[in-house]
PDB file of C-alpha atoms in Angstrom:
ATOM      1  CA  MET E  15     -16.644  33.792 -48.072  1.00 95.00           C
ATOM      2  CA  LYS E  16     -16.818  30.515 -49.913  1.00 97.00           C
ATOM      3  CA  ALA E  17     -19.919  29.646 -51.880  1.00 98.00           C
ATOM      4  CA  THR E  18     -20.867  26.801 -54.245  1.00 98.00           C
ATOM      5  CA  VAL E  19     -23.050  26.325 -57.291  1.00 99.00           C
ATOM      6  CA  PHE E  20     -24.052  22.712 -58.117  1.00 98.00           C
ATOM      7  CA  VAL E  21     -25.190  21.976 -61.696  1.00 98.00           C
ATOM      8  CA  THR E  22     -26.962  18.637 -62.498  1.00 98.00           C
ATOM      9  CA  TYR E  23     -29.000  17.151 -65.240  1.00 97.00           C
ATOM     10  CA  LYS E  24     -32.751  17.459 -64.822  1.00 97.00           C
ATOM     11  CA  PRO E  25     -34.576  14.224 -64.047  1.00 95.00           C
ATOM     12  CA  GLY E  26     -35.215  12.202 -67.172  1.00 95.00           C
ATOM     13  CA  VAL E  27     -32.236  13.660 -69.080  1.00 97.00           C
ATOM     14  CA  LEU E  28     -29.784  11.019 -70.234  1.00 96.00           C
ATOM     15  CA  ASP E  29     -26.472  11.138 -68.322  1.00 97.00           C
ATOM     16  CA  PRO E  30     -23.931   9.166 -70.440  1.00 97.00           C
ATOM     17  CA  GLN E  31     -21.059   9.712 -67.957  1.00 97.00           C
ATOM     18  CA  GLY E  32     -23.207   8.517 -65.094  1.00 97.00           C
ATOM     19  CA  GLN E  33     -24.311   5.461 -67.087  1.00 97.00           C
ATOM     20  CA  THR E  34     -20.666   4.641 -67.842  1.00 98.00           C
ATOM     21  CA  VAL E  35     -19.644   4.855 -64.156  1.00 98.00           C
ATOM     22  CA  CYS E  36     -22.672   2.823 -63.082  1.00 98.00           C
ATOM     23  CA  GLY E  37     -21.975   0.161 -65.731  1.00 97.00           C
ATOM     24  CA  PHE E  38     -18.359  -0.108 -64.649  1.00 98.00           C
ATOM     25  CA  LEU E  39     -19.322  -0.499 -60.956  1.00 98.00           C
ATOM     26  CA  GLN E  40     -21.937  -3.104 -61.811  1.00 97.00           C
ATOM     27  CA  ASN E  41     -19.437  -5.040 -63.941  1.00 96.00           C
ATOM     28  CA  ARG E  42     -17.157  -5.083 -60.900  1.00 97.00           C
ATOM     29  CA  GLY E  43     -19.878  -6.799 -58.948  1.00 96.00           C
ATOM     30  CA  GLU E  44     -21.324  -3.757 -57.201  1.00 95.00           C
ATOM     31  CA  SER E  45     -24.960  -4.788 -57.910  1.00 93.00           C
ATOM     32  CA  ARG E  46     -26.279  -2.450 -55.192  1.00 96.00           C
ATOM     33  CA  VAL E  47     -25.344   0.597 -57.324  1.00 96.00           C
ATOM     34  CA  ARG E  48     -28.496   1.246 -59.307  1.00 95.00           C
ATOM     35  CA  ASN E  49     -27.880   4.651 -60.864  1.00 96.00           C
ATOM     36  CA  VAL E  50     -25.123   7.364 -61.005  1.00 97.00           C
ATOM     37  CA  ARG E  51     -25.683  10.982 -61.924  1.00 97.00           C
ATOM     38  CA  ILE E  52     -22.670  13.274 -62.588  1.00 97.00           C
ATOM     39  CA  GLY E  53     -22.788  17.034 -62.371  1.00 97.00           C
ATOM     40  CA  LYS E  54     -20.565  20.061 -61.863  1.00 98.00           C
ATOM     41  CA  LEU E  55     -19.526  21.687 -58.608  1.00 98.00           C
ATOM     42  CA  VAL E  56     -18.234  25.241 -58.948  1.00 99.00           C
ATOM     43  CA  GLU E  57     -16.653  26.909 -55.897  1.00 98.00           C
ATOM     44  CA  PHE E  58     -16.377  30.647 -55.541  1.00 98.00           C
ATOM     45  CA  ASP E  59     -14.218  32.654 -53.106  1.00 98.00           C
ATOM     46  CA  LEU E  60     -16.006  35.934 -52.591  1.00 97.00           C
ATOM     47  CA  SER E  61     -15.021  39.018 -50.641  1.00 96.00           C
ATOM     48  CA  ASP E  62     -16.728  42.141 -49.393  1.00 95.00           C
ATOM     49  CA  MET E  63     -20.172  40.782 -50.130  1.00 95.00           C
ATOM     50  CA  SER E  64     -23.209  40.016 -47.935  1.00 96.00           C
ATOM     51  CA  ARG E  65     -24.863  36.591 -48.097  1.00 97.00           C
ATOM     52  CA  GLU E  66     -27.804  38.156 -49.945  1.00 97.00           C
ATOM     53  CA  GLU E  67     -25.499  39.779 -52.544  1.00 97.00           C
ATOM     54  CA  ALA E  68     -23.605  36.522 -52.978  1.00 98.00           C
ATOM     55  CA  SER E  69     -26.834  34.553 -53.419  1.00 98.00           C
ATOM     56  CA  ARG E  70     -28.128  37.011 -56.016  1.00 98.00           C
ATOM     57  CA  LEU E  71     -24.816  37.035 -57.889  1.00 98.00           C
ATOM     58  CA  LEU E  72     -24.449  33.260 -57.973  1.00 98.00           C
ATOM     59  CA  ASP E  73     -28.083  32.731 -58.896  1.00 98.00           C
ATOM     60  CA  ASP E  74     -27.511  34.947 -61.865  1.00 98.00           C
ATOM     61  CA  VAL E  75     -24.257  33.118 -62.794  1.00 98.00           C
ATOM     62  CA  GLY E  76     -25.929  29.756 -62.430  1.00 98.00           C
ATOM     63  CA  ARG E  77     -28.916  30.760 -64.571  1.00 98.00           C
ATOM     64  CA  THR E  78     -27.041  32.663 -67.322  1.00 98.00           C
ATOM     65  CA  LEU E  79     -23.620  31.014 -67.477  1.00 98.00           C
ATOM     66  CA  LEU E  80     -23.298  27.613 -65.809  1.00 98.00           C
ATOM     67  CA  ALA E  81     -26.481  25.715 -66.441  1.00 98.00           C
ATOM     68  CA  ASN E  82     -28.271  24.957 -69.710  1.00 98.00           C
ATOM     69  CA  PRO E  83     -31.896  25.587 -68.723  1.00 97.00           C
ATOM     70  CA  VAL E  84     -33.225  23.005 -71.195  1.00 98.00           C
ATOM     71  CA  ILE E  85     -31.406  20.028 -69.631  1.00 98.00           C
ATOM     72  CA  GLU E  86     -29.807  21.174 -66.380  1.00 98.00           C
ATOM     73  CA  THR E  87     -30.796  22.639 -63.037  1.00 98.00           C
ATOM     74  CA  TYR E  88     -28.538  24.455 -60.553  1.00 99.00           C
ATOM     75  CA  ARG E  89     -28.447  25.040 -56.782  1.00 98.00           C
ATOM     76  CA  VAL E  90     -26.589  27.782 -54.931  1.00 99.00           C
ATOM     77  CA  GLU E  91     -25.166  27.276 -51.441  1.00 98.00           C
ATOM     78  CA  VAL E  92     -23.934  30.290 -49.536  1.00 97.00           C
ATOM     79  CA  PRO E  93     -23.066  29.382 -45.914  1.00 92.00           C
TER      80      PRO E  93
END
């Protein structure tokens, strides 16, 4: 089973990489791009695990390992 954890900055937290990409695009004339936010996508290939077990495991991994709770949030997707 494939599952994904997405980690992004919380609203209001400065995203310097996103600002750089946004500025680059605007300098190229893409005035319709107003903001860019960059995060992390972590894919897991899991075996012998129910959806509930996978969700619990990845919620724990997101909370304790992947996301800094002060500035980031995470979301788990288990199909």
